[in-house]
Short mmCIF file of C-alpha atoms in Angstrom, two decimals:
data_model
loop_
_atom_site.label_atom_id
_atom_site.label_comp_id
_atom_site.label_asym_id
_atom_site.label_seq_id
_atom_site.Cartn_x
_atom_site.Cartn_y
_atom_site.Cartn_z
CA GLN J 1 242.72 54.11 -167.32
CA SER J 2 244.60 57.44 -167.59
CA ALA J 3 243.48 60.23 -169.84
CA LEU J 4 245.28 60.89 -173.06
CA THR J 5 247.60 64.05 -173.07
CA GLN J 6 246.65 67.06 -175.15
CA PRO J 7 248.04 70.55 -174.81
CA PRO J 8 245.60 72.83 -173.12
CA SER J 9 245.59 75.41 -175.75
CA ALA J 10 246.54 76.10 -179.37
CA SER J 11 246.11 79.02 -181.62
CA GLY J 12 246.57 80.31 -185.24
CA SER J 13 245.54 83.10 -187.41
CA PRO J 14 242.79 82.78 -190.13
CA GLY J 15 244.08 80.81 -193.16
CA GLN J 16 247.05 79.25 -191.15
CA SER J 17 247.40 75.63 -190.18
CA VAL J 18 247.48 74.36 -186.67
CA THR J 19 248.24 70.88 -185.35
CA ILE J 20 246.99 69.40 -182.05
CA SER J 21 248.65 66.46 -180.48
CA CYS J 22 247.31 63.58 -178.44
CA THR J 23 249.74 61.39 -176.64
CA GLY J 24 248.90 58.13 -175.11
CA THR J 25 250.64 54.75 -174.67
CA SER J 26 251.17 51.46 -176.54
CA SER J 27 248.02 50.26 -174.68
CA ASP J 28 245.82 52.76 -176.39
CA VAL J 29 246.88 55.29 -179.13
CA GLY J 30 250.00 53.25 -180.06
CA GLY J 31 248.12 49.83 -179.93
CA TYR J 32 245.14 50.53 -182.02
CA SER J 33 244.09 52.44 -185.18
CA TYR J 34 241.04 53.66 -183.43
CA VAL J 35 241.70 57.23 -182.52
CA SER J 36 238.89 59.76 -183.03
CA TRP J 37 238.64 63.59 -182.71
CA TYR J 38 235.76 65.62 -181.62
CA GLN J 39 235.00 69.33 -181.87
CA GLN J 40 232.86 70.96 -179.10
CA HIS J 41 231.65 74.61 -179.19
CA PRO J 42 230.62 76.18 -175.86
CA GLY J 43 227.34 74.75 -174.54
CA LYS J 44 227.09 72.28 -177.41
CA ALA J 45 227.44 68.53 -177.80
CA PRO J 46 230.71 67.16 -179.28
CA LYS J 47 230.83 66.47 -183.02
CA LEU J 48 232.87 63.75 -184.69
CA MET J 49 235.48 65.23 -186.94
CA ILE J 50 237.82 62.26 -187.51
CA SER J 51 237.42 58.55 -186.87
CA GLU J 52 239.95 55.61 -187.02
CA VAL J 53 242.88 58.03 -187.08
CA THR J 54 242.24 59.46 -190.66
CA LYS J 55 238.64 58.93 -191.67
CA ARG J 56 236.62 62.13 -192.19
CA PRO J 57 232.81 61.67 -191.75
CA SER J 58 230.44 63.06 -194.38
CA GLY J 59 230.05 66.81 -193.94
CA VAL J 60 233.29 67.49 -192.22
CA PRO J 61 235.40 69.87 -194.27
CA HIS J 62 238.61 68.58 -195.97
CA ARG J 63 240.55 71.19 -193.89
CA PHE J 64 240.47 68.76 -191.04
CA SER J 65 242.90 65.79 -191.22
CA GLY J 66 244.21 63.16 -188.75
CA SER J 67 247.46 61.18 -188.45
CA LYS J 68 249.25 58.91 -186.03
CA SER J 69 252.92 58.07 -185.30
CA GLY J 70 253.70 55.68 -182.45
CA ASN J 71 251.80 56.73 -179.34
CA THR J 72 250.91 60.14 -180.61
CA ALA J 73 248.00 61.13 -182.76
CA SER J 74 247.56 64.47 -184.39
CA LEU J 75 244.77 66.67 -185.69
CA THR J 76 245.55 69.27 -188.31
CA VAL J 77 243.31 72.05 -189.11
CA SER J 78 244.40 73.80 -192.50
CA GLY J 79 243.22 77.17 -193.57
CA LEU J 80 241.79 78.07 -190.19
CA GLN J 81 238.48 79.74 -190.21
CA ALA J 82 236.76 81.77 -187.32
CA GLU J 83 234.25 78.81 -186.79
CA ASP J 84 237.03 76.43 -186.07
CA GLU J 85 237.42 78.10 -182.64
CA ALA J 86 236.32 75.48 -180.22
CA ASP J 87 237.45 72.73 -177.80
CA TYR J 88 238.97 69.58 -179.48
CA TYR J 89 239.08 66.19 -177.83
CA CYS J 90 240.84 63.01 -178.99
CA SER J 91 239.76 59.48 -177.92
CA SER J 92 241.27 56.11 -178.32
CA TYR J 93 240.14 52.55 -177.85
CA ALA J 94 242.17 51.28 -174.91
CA GLY J 95 241.46 47.51 -175.14
CA SER J 96 239.25 45.42 -172.93
CA ASN J 97 236.21 47.33 -173.99
CA ASN J 98 237.51 50.60 -172.68
CA LEU J 99 237.63 53.99 -174.28
CA VAL J 100 239.76 56.94 -173.15
CA PHE J 101 239.51 60.62 -173.90
CA GLY J 102 242.14 63.35 -173.92
CA GLY J 103 241.83 66.27 -171.63
CA GLY J 104 240.92 68.58 -174.42
CA THR J 105 242.57 71.43 -176.37
CA LYS J 106 241.13 74.93 -176.68
CA LEU J 107 241.71 76.20 -180.13
CA THR J 108 241.78 79.96 -180.54
CA VAL J 109 241.59 81.66 -183.87
CA LEU J 110 243.42 84.96 -183.62
CA GLU S 1 217.66 63.18 -189.38
CA VAL S 2 219.29 61.22 -186.48
CA GLN S 3 218.34 62.66 -183.17
CA LEU S 4 219.13 61.77 -179.61
CA LEU S 5 217.28 63.51 -176.75
CA GLU S 6 218.30 62.89 -173.17
CA SER S 7 216.25 63.50 -170.01
CA GLY S 8 216.12 62.82 -166.35
CA GLY S 9 218.96 64.94 -165.05
CA ASP S 10 218.35 66.50 -161.63
CA LEU S 11 219.73 67.54 -158.39
CA VAL S 12 220.21 64.58 -156.13
CA LEU S 13 221.67 63.88 -152.62
CA PRO S 14 224.84 61.84 -152.30
CA GLY S 15 223.98 58.25 -152.02
CA GLY S 16 220.87 58.80 -154.13
CA SER S 17 219.70 57.33 -157.36
CA LEU S 18 218.52 58.72 -160.74
CA ARG S 19 217.53 57.21 -164.15
CA LEU S 20 218.51 59.05 -167.31
CA SER S 21 216.73 58.44 -170.63
CA CYS S 22 217.79 58.89 -174.17
CA ALA S 23 215.17 58.91 -176.88
CA ALA S 24 216.39 58.10 -180.40
CA SER S 25 214.91 58.86 -183.75
CA GLY S 26 215.68 59.03 -187.39
CA TYR S 27 217.41 55.56 -187.75
CA THR S 28 217.03 51.91 -186.81
CA PHE S 29 217.89 52.08 -183.18
CA SER S 30 218.59 48.39 -182.71
CA SER S 31 221.24 48.36 -185.35
CA TYR S 32 223.69 50.56 -183.38
CA ALA S 33 225.48 50.22 -180.09
CA MET S 34 225.14 53.11 -177.79
CA SER S 35 227.12 54.75 -175.10
CA TRP S 36 226.88 57.31 -172.26
CA VAL S 37 229.65 59.83 -172.06
CA ARG S 38 229.83 62.40 -169.20
CA GLN S 39 231.49 65.82 -168.84
CA ALA S 40 231.99 67.45 -165.39
CA PRO S 41 231.76 71.19 -165.27
CA GLY S 42 234.84 72.75 -167.04
CA VAL S 43 236.43 69.38 -167.52
CA GLY S 44 236.90 66.97 -170.37
CA LEU S 45 234.93 64.10 -171.50
CA GLU S 46 234.76 60.61 -169.74
CA TRP S 47 233.33 57.50 -171.43
CA VAL S 48 230.96 55.89 -168.85
CA SER S 49 229.20 52.91 -170.28
CA ALA S 50 228.28 51.09 -173.51
CA ILE S 51 225.64 48.61 -174.71
CA GLY S 52 225.30 46.44 -177.86
CA GLY S 53 222.40 46.91 -180.22
CA SER S 54 220.42 43.91 -178.92
CA GLY S 55 221.10 44.92 -175.25
CA GLU S 56 224.13 43.05 -174.84
CA PRO S 57 227.04 43.04 -174.18
CA THR S 58 227.40 45.87 -171.72
CA TYR S 59 230.58 47.60 -170.57
CA TYR S 60 231.50 50.08 -167.82
CA ALA S 61 234.25 52.40 -166.92
CA ASP S 62 236.05 51.43 -163.60
CA SER S 63 234.69 54.55 -161.96
CA VAL S 64 230.95 53.56 -162.26
CA ARG S 65 231.13 49.77 -162.50
CA GLY S 66 228.79 48.30 -159.79
CA ARG S 67 227.04 51.61 -159.32
CA PHE S 68 225.57 52.37 -162.76
CA THR S 69 223.48 50.08 -165.03
CA ILE S 70 222.97 50.69 -168.76
CA SER S 71 220.00 49.24 -170.60
CA ARG S 72 217.80 49.86 -173.70
CA ASP S 73 214.38 49.19 -174.85
CA ASN S 74 214.44 48.77 -178.67
CA SER S 75 210.67 48.70 -178.91
CA ARG S 76 210.63 52.25 -177.52
CA ASN S 77 213.91 53.44 -179.25
CA THR S 78 215.13 54.44 -175.85
CA LEU S 79 218.50 54.10 -174.01
CA TYR S 80 218.69 54.22 -170.26
CA LEU S 81 221.32 54.83 -167.51
CA GLN S 82 220.42 53.88 -163.87
CA LEU S 83 222.75 55.76 -161.61
CA ASN S 84 222.90 54.44 -157.94
CA SER S 85 225.01 55.36 -154.90
CA LEU S 86 225.75 58.75 -156.43
CA ARG S 87 228.79 60.71 -155.42
CA ALA S 88 229.74 64.42 -155.69
CA GLU S 89 232.26 63.43 -158.34
CA ASP S 90 229.37 61.99 -160.57
CA THR S 91 228.28 65.57 -161.04
CA ALA S 92 228.35 66.13 -164.80
CA VAL S 93 226.40 66.64 -168.07
CA TYR S 94 225.57 63.19 -169.37
CA TYR S 95 225.46 62.61 -173.12
CA CYS S 96 224.11 59.68 -174.98
CA ALA S 97 226.02 58.86 -178.04
CA ARG S 98 225.70 56.37 -181.04
CA GLY S 99 228.69 54.34 -181.96
CA TYR S 100 231.14 51.63 -180.99
CA VAL S 101 233.73 51.66 -178.18
CA SER S 102 235.65 49.04 -180.03
CA SER S 103 236.17 51.24 -183.01
CA GLY S 104 236.48 54.33 -180.79
CA TRP S 105 233.91 56.65 -182.55
CA PHE S 106 230.49 58.11 -181.75
CA ASP S 107 228.91 59.84 -184.74
CA CYS S 108 225.84 61.28 -183.14
CA TRP S 109 225.39 62.91 -179.67
CA GLY S 110 222.50 64.21 -177.70
CA GLN S 111 222.49 67.64 -176.18
CA GLY S 112 223.11 66.29 -172.76
CA THR S 113 221.28 66.28 -169.31
CA LEU S 114 222.89 67.69 -166.19
CA VAL S 115 223.17 65.61 -163.06
CA THR S 116 224.21 67.36 -159.89
CA VAL S 117 225.03 65.44 -156.63
CA SER S 118 225.03 67.70 -153.75
CA SER S 119 223.73 68.02 -150.27
#
């Protein structure tokens, strides 16, 4: 299965909003409402930020939100803070008990 | 507090074998499916394998099917990954993660263990 497509980098100033896209196909992102987003700081394990397209696990700030349109899912970070600087990965169920990840986006807070 | 702690990573020759372990604590281990996810140096994440809470079913990525075997011992709250016929491209940090492939989420991850395949 091919990896989902994410922009390699994104940036914004503190307080601004930034949106990261995750493009797949009708066999993964477009076919299921099972897109998740993970935050990974350098040298750390990934942390679940969004599950099932829009669900925010307990403890994740409301500044993080998810959405999907067709074959593209998006993660929006509103009110950017310095601690949001990290790598972000999307994932999607791809059918037949397979899961595919995106290549990752490095978010820089200017 | 839910905790996952991997171990077993090492430097191994191409064609060699290794067994990774993941010790779980802080929750009822048998109630959750588990997966292994790997991350090659400087690269993104790749799902490797999953197992149901009872030990079945098991699932594998095409890149490892036939070479890797996932298993669990619910009496020991431990997840395993047996890696055989290792290749250079298997070099990565291997994470264990709690969650469901069919729902696409993993809500708890270990800190990872490094497997290096090199001569």
